[in-house]
mmCIF file with all atom_site columns, C-alpha atoms in Angstrom:
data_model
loop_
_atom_site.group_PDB
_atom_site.id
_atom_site.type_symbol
_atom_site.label_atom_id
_atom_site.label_alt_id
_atom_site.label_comp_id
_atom_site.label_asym_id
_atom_site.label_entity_id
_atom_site.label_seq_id
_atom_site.pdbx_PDB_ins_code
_atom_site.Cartn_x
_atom_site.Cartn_y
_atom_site.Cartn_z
_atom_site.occupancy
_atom_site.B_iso_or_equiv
_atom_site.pdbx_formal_charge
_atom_site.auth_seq_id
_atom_site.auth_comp_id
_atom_site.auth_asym_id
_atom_site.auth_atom_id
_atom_site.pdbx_PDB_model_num
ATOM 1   C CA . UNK A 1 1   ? 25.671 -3.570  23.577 1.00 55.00 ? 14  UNK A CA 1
ATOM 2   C CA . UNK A 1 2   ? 29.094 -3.719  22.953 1.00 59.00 ? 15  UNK A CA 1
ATOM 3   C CA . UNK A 1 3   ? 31.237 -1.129  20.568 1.00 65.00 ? 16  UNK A CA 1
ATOM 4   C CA . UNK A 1 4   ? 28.469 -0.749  18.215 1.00 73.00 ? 17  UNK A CA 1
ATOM 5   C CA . UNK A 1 5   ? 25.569 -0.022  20.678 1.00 72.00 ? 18  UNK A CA 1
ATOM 6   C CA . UNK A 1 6   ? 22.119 -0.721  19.815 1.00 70.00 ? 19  UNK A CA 1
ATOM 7   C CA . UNK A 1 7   ? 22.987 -0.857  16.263 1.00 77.00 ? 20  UNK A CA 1
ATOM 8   C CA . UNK A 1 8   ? 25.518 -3.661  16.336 1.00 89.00 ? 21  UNK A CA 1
ATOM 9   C CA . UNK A 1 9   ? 25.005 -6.518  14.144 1.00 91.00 ? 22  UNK A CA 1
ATOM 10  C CA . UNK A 1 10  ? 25.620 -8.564  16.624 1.00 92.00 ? 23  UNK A CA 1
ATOM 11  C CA . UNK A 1 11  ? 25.819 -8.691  20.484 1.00 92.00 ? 24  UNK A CA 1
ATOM 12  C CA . UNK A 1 12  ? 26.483 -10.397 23.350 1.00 93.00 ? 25  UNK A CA 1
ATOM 13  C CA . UNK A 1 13  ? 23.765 -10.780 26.503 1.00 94.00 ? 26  UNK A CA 1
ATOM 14  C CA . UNK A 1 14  ? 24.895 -11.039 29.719 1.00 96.00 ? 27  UNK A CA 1
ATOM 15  C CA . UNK A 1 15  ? 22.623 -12.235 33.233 1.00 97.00 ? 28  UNK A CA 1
ATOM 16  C CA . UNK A 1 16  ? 24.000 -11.316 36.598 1.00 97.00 ? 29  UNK A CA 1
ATOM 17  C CA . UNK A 1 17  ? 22.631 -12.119 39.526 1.00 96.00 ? 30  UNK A CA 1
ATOM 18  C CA . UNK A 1 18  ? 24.779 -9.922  41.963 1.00 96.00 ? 31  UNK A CA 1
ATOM 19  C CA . UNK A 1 19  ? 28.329 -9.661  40.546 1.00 97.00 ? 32  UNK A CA 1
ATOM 20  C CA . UNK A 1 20  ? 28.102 -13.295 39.764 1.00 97.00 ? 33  UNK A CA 1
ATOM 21  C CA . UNK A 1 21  ? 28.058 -14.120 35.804 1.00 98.00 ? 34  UNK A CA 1
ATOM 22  C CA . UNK A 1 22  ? 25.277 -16.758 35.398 1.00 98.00 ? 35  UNK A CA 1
ATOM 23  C CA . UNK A 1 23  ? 24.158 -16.595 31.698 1.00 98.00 ? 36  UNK A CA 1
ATOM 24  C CA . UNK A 1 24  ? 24.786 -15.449 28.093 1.00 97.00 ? 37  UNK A CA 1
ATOM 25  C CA . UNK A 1 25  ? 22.307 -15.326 24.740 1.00 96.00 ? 38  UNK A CA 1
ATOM 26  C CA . UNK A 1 26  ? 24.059 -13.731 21.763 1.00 95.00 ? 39  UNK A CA 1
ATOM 27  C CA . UNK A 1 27  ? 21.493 -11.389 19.387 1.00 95.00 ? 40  UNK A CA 1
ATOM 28  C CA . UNK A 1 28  ? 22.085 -10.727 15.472 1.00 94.00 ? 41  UNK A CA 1
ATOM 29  C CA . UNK A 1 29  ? 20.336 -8.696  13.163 1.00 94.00 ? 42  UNK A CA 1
ATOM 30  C CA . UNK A 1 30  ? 21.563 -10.385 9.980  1.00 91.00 ? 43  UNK A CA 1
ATOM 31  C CA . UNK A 1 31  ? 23.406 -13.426 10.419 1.00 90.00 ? 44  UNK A CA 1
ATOM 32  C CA . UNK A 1 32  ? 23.366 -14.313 6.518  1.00 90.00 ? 45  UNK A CA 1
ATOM 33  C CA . UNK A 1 33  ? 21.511 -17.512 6.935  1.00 91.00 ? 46  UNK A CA 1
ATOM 34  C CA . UNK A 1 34  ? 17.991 -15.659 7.726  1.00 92.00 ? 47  UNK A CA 1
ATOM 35  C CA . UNK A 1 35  ? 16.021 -14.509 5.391  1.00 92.00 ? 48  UNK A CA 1
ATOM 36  C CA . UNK A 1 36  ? 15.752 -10.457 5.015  1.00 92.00 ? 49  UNK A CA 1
ATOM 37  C CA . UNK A 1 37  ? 14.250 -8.750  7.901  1.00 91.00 ? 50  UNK A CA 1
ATOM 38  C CA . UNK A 1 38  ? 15.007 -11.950 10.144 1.00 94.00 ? 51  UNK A CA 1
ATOM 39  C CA . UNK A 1 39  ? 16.719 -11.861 13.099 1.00 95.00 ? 52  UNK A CA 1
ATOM 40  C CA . UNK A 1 40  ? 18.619 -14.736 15.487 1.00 95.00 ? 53  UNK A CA 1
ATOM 41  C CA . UNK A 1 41  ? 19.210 -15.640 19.029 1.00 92.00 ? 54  UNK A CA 1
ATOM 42  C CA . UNK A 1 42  ? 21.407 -18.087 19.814 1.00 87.00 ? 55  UNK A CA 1
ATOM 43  C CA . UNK A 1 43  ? 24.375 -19.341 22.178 1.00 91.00 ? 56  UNK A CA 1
ATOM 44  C CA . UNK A 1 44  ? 21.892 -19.372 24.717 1.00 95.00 ? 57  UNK A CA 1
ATOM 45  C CA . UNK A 1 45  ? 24.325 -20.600 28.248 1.00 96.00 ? 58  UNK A CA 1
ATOM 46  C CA . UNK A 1 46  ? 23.408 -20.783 31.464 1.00 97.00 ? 59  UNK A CA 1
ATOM 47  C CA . UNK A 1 47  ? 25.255 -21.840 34.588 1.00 98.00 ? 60  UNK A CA 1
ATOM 48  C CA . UNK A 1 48  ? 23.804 -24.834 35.738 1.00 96.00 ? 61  UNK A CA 1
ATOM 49  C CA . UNK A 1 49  ? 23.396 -23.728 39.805 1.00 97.00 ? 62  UNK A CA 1
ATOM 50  C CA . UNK A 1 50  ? 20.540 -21.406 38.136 1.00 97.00 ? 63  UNK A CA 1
ATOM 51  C CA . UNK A 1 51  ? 18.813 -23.275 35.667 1.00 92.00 ? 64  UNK A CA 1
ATOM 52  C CA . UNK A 1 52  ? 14.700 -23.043 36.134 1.00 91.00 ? 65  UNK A CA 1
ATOM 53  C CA . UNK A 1 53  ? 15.444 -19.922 37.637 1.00 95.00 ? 66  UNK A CA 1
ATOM 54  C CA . UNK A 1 54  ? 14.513 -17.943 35.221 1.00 95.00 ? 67  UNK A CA 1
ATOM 55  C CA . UNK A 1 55  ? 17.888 -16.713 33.474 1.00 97.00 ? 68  UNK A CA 1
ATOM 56  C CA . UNK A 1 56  ? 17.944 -17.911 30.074 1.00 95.00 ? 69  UNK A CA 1
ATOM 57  C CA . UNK A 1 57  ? 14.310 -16.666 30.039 1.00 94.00 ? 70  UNK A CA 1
ATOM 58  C CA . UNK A 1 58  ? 15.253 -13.052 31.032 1.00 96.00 ? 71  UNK A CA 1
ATOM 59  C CA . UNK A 1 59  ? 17.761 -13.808 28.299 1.00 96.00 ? 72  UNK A CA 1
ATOM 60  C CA . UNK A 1 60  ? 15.915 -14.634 25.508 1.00 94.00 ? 73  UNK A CA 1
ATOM 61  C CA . UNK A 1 61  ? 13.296 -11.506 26.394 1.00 93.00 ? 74  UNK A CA 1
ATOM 62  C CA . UNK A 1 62  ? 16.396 -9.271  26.200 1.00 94.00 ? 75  UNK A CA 1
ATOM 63  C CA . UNK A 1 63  ? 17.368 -10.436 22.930 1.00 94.00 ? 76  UNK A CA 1
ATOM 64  C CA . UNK A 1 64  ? 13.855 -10.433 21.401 1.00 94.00 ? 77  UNK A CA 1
ATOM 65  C CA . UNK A 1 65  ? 13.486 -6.795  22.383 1.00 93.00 ? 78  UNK A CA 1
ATOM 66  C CA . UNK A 1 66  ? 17.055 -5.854  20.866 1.00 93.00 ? 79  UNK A CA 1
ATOM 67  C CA . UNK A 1 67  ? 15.692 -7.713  17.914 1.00 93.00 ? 80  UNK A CA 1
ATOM 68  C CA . UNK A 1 68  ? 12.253 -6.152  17.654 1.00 92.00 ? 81  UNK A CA 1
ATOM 69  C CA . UNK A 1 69  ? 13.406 -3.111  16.970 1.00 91.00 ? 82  UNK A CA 1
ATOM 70  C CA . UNK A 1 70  ? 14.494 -4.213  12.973 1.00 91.00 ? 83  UNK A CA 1
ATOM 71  C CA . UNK A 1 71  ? 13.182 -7.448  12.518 1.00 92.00 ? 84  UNK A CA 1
ATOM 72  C CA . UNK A 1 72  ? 9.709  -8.797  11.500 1.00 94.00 ? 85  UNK A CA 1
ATOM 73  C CA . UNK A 1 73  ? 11.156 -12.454 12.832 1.00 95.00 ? 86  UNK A CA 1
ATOM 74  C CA . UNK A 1 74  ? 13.346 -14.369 14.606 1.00 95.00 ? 87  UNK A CA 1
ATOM 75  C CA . UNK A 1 75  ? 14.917 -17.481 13.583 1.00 94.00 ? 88  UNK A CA 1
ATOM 76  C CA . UNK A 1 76  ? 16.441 -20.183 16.542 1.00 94.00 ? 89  UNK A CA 1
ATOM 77  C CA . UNK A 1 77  ? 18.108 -24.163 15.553 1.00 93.00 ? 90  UNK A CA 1
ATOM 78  C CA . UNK A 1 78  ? 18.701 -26.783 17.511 1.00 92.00 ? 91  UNK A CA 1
ATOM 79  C CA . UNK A 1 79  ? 19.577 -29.994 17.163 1.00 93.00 ? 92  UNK A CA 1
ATOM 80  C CA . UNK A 1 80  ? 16.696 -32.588 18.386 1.00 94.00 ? 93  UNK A CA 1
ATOM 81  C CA . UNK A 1 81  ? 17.044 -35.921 19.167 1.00 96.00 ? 94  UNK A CA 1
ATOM 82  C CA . UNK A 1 82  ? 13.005 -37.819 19.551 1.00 95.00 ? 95  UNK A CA 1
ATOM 83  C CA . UNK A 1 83  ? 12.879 -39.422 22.627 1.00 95.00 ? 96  UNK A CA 1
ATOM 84  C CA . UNK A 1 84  ? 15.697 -37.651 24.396 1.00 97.00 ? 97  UNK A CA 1
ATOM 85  C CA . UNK A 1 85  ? 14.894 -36.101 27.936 1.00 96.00 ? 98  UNK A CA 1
ATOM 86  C CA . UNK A 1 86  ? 16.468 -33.095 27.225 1.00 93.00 ? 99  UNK A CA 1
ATOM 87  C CA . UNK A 1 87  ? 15.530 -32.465 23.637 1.00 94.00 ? 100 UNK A CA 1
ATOM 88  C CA . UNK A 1 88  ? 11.814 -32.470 24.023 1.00 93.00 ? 101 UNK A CA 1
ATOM 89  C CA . UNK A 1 89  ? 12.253 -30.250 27.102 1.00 92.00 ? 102 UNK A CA 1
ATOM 90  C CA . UNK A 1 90  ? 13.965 -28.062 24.889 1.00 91.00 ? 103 UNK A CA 1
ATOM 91  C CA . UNK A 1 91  ? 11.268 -28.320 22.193 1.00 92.00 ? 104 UNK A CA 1
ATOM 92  C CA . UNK A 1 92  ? 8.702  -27.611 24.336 1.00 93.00 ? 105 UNK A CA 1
ATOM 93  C CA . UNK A 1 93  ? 10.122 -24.379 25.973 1.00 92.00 ? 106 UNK A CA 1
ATOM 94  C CA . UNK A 1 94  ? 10.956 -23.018 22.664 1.00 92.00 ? 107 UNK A CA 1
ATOM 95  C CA . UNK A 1 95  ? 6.914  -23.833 21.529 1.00 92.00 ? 108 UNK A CA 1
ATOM 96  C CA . UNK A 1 96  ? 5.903  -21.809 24.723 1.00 93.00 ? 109 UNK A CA 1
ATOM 97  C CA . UNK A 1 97  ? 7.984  -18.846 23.510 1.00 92.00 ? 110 UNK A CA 1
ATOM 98  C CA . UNK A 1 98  ? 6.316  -19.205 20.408 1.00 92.00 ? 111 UNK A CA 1
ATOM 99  C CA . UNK A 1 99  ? 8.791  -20.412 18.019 1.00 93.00 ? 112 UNK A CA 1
ATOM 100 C CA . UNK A 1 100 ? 7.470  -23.196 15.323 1.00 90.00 ? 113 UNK A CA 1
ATOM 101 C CA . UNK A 1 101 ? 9.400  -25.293 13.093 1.00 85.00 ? 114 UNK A CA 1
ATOM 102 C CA . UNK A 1 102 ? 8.950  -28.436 10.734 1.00 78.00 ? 115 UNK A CA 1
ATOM 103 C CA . UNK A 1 103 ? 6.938  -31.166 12.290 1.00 78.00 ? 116 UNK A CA 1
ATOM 104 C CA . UNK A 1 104 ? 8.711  -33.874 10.804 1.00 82.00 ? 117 UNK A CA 1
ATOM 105 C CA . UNK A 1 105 ? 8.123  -37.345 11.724 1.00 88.00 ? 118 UNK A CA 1
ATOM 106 C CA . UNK A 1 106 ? 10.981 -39.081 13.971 1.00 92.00 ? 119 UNK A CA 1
ATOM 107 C CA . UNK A 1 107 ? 11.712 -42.246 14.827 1.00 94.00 ? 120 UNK A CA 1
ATOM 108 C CA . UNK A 1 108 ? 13.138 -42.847 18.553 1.00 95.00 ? 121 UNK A CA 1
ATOM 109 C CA . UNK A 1 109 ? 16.599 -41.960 19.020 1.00 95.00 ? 122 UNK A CA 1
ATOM 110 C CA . UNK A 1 110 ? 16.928 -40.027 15.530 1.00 95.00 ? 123 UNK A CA 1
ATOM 111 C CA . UNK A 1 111 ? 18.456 -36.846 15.467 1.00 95.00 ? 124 UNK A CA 1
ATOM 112 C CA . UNK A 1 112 ? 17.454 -33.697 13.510 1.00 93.00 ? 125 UNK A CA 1
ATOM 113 C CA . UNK A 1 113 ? 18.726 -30.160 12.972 1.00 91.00 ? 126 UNK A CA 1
ATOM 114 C CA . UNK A 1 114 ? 15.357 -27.642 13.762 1.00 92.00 ? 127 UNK A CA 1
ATOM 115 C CA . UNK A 1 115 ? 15.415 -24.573 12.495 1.00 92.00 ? 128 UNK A CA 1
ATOM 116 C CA . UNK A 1 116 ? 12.497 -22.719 14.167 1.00 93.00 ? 129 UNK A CA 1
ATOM 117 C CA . UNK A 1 117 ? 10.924 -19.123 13.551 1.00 94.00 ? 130 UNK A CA 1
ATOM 118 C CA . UNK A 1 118 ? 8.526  -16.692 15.274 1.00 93.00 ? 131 UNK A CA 1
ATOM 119 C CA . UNK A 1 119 ? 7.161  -13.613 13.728 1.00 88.00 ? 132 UNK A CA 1
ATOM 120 C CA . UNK A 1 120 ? 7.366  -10.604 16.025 1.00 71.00 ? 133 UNK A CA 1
ATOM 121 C CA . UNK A 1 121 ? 4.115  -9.142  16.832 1.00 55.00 ? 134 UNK A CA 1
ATOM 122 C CA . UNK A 1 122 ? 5.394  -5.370  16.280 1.00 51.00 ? 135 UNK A CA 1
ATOM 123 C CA . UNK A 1 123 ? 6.547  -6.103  12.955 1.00 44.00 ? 136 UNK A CA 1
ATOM 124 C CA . UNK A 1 124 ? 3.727  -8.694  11.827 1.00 40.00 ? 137 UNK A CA 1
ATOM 125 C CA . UNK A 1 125 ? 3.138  -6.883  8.395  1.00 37.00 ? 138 UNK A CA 1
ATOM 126 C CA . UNK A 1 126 ? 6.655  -7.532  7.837  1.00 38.00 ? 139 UNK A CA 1
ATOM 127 C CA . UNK A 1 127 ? 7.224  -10.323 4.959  1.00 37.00 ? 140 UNK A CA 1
ATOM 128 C CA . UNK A 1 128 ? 9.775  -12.714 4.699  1.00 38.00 ? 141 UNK A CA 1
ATOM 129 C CA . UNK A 1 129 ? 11.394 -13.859 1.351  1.00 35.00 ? 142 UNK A CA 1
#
């Protein structure tokens, strides 16, 4: 957890597998572009030898749990391009974590900054401003 421990604004997640370094998600409490009592996840990396293995899963899990324990939400962007292999992939994972965002309308090929939220079930009387 770093120099702060668990209470660190922020923090860096790291996935071995052995004594190999195959992933990193970063974890902040405030970020200052969240509303109050929203957390973030981001810089979500993963080797590419262990994609769909798992990894950024474990990753994202980790940070959620870190996050859990002072926010009522968590906040993820991304940028989205309609059409695009990789960003609907993307879009769909994040739905099956349970993260929503606008469902604005897109024309192929145009691009869109997402900013996506998910209200964590321990903390669901939590309100956001």
């Amino acid at each position: 957890m770093g120099d702060g421990g668990p209470s660190a604004n922020r923090v860096l997640h790291l996935a071995f597998k052995g004594d190999e370094l195959v992933g990193c998600a970063s974890s902040t409490f405030s970020p200052g572009w969240t509303p109050e009592g929203c957390g973030h996840w981001g810089l979500l990396a993963v080797d590419p030898a262990h994609q769909k293995s798992g990894v950024a899963t474990a990753l994202v899990l980790a940070a959620e749990r870190r996050l859990a324990t002072l926010s009522g939400a968590i906040q993820i962007e991304y940028q989205y391009t309609e059409g695009d292999p990789f960003s609907m992939r993307l879009h769909k994972w994040y739905e099956k974590l349970g993260f929503a965002g606008d469902q604005t309308a897109l024309k192929p090929g145009q691009t869109i900054f997402r900013r996506c939220r998910k209200r964590d079930s321990a903390h669901s009387a939590t309100k956001l401003r």
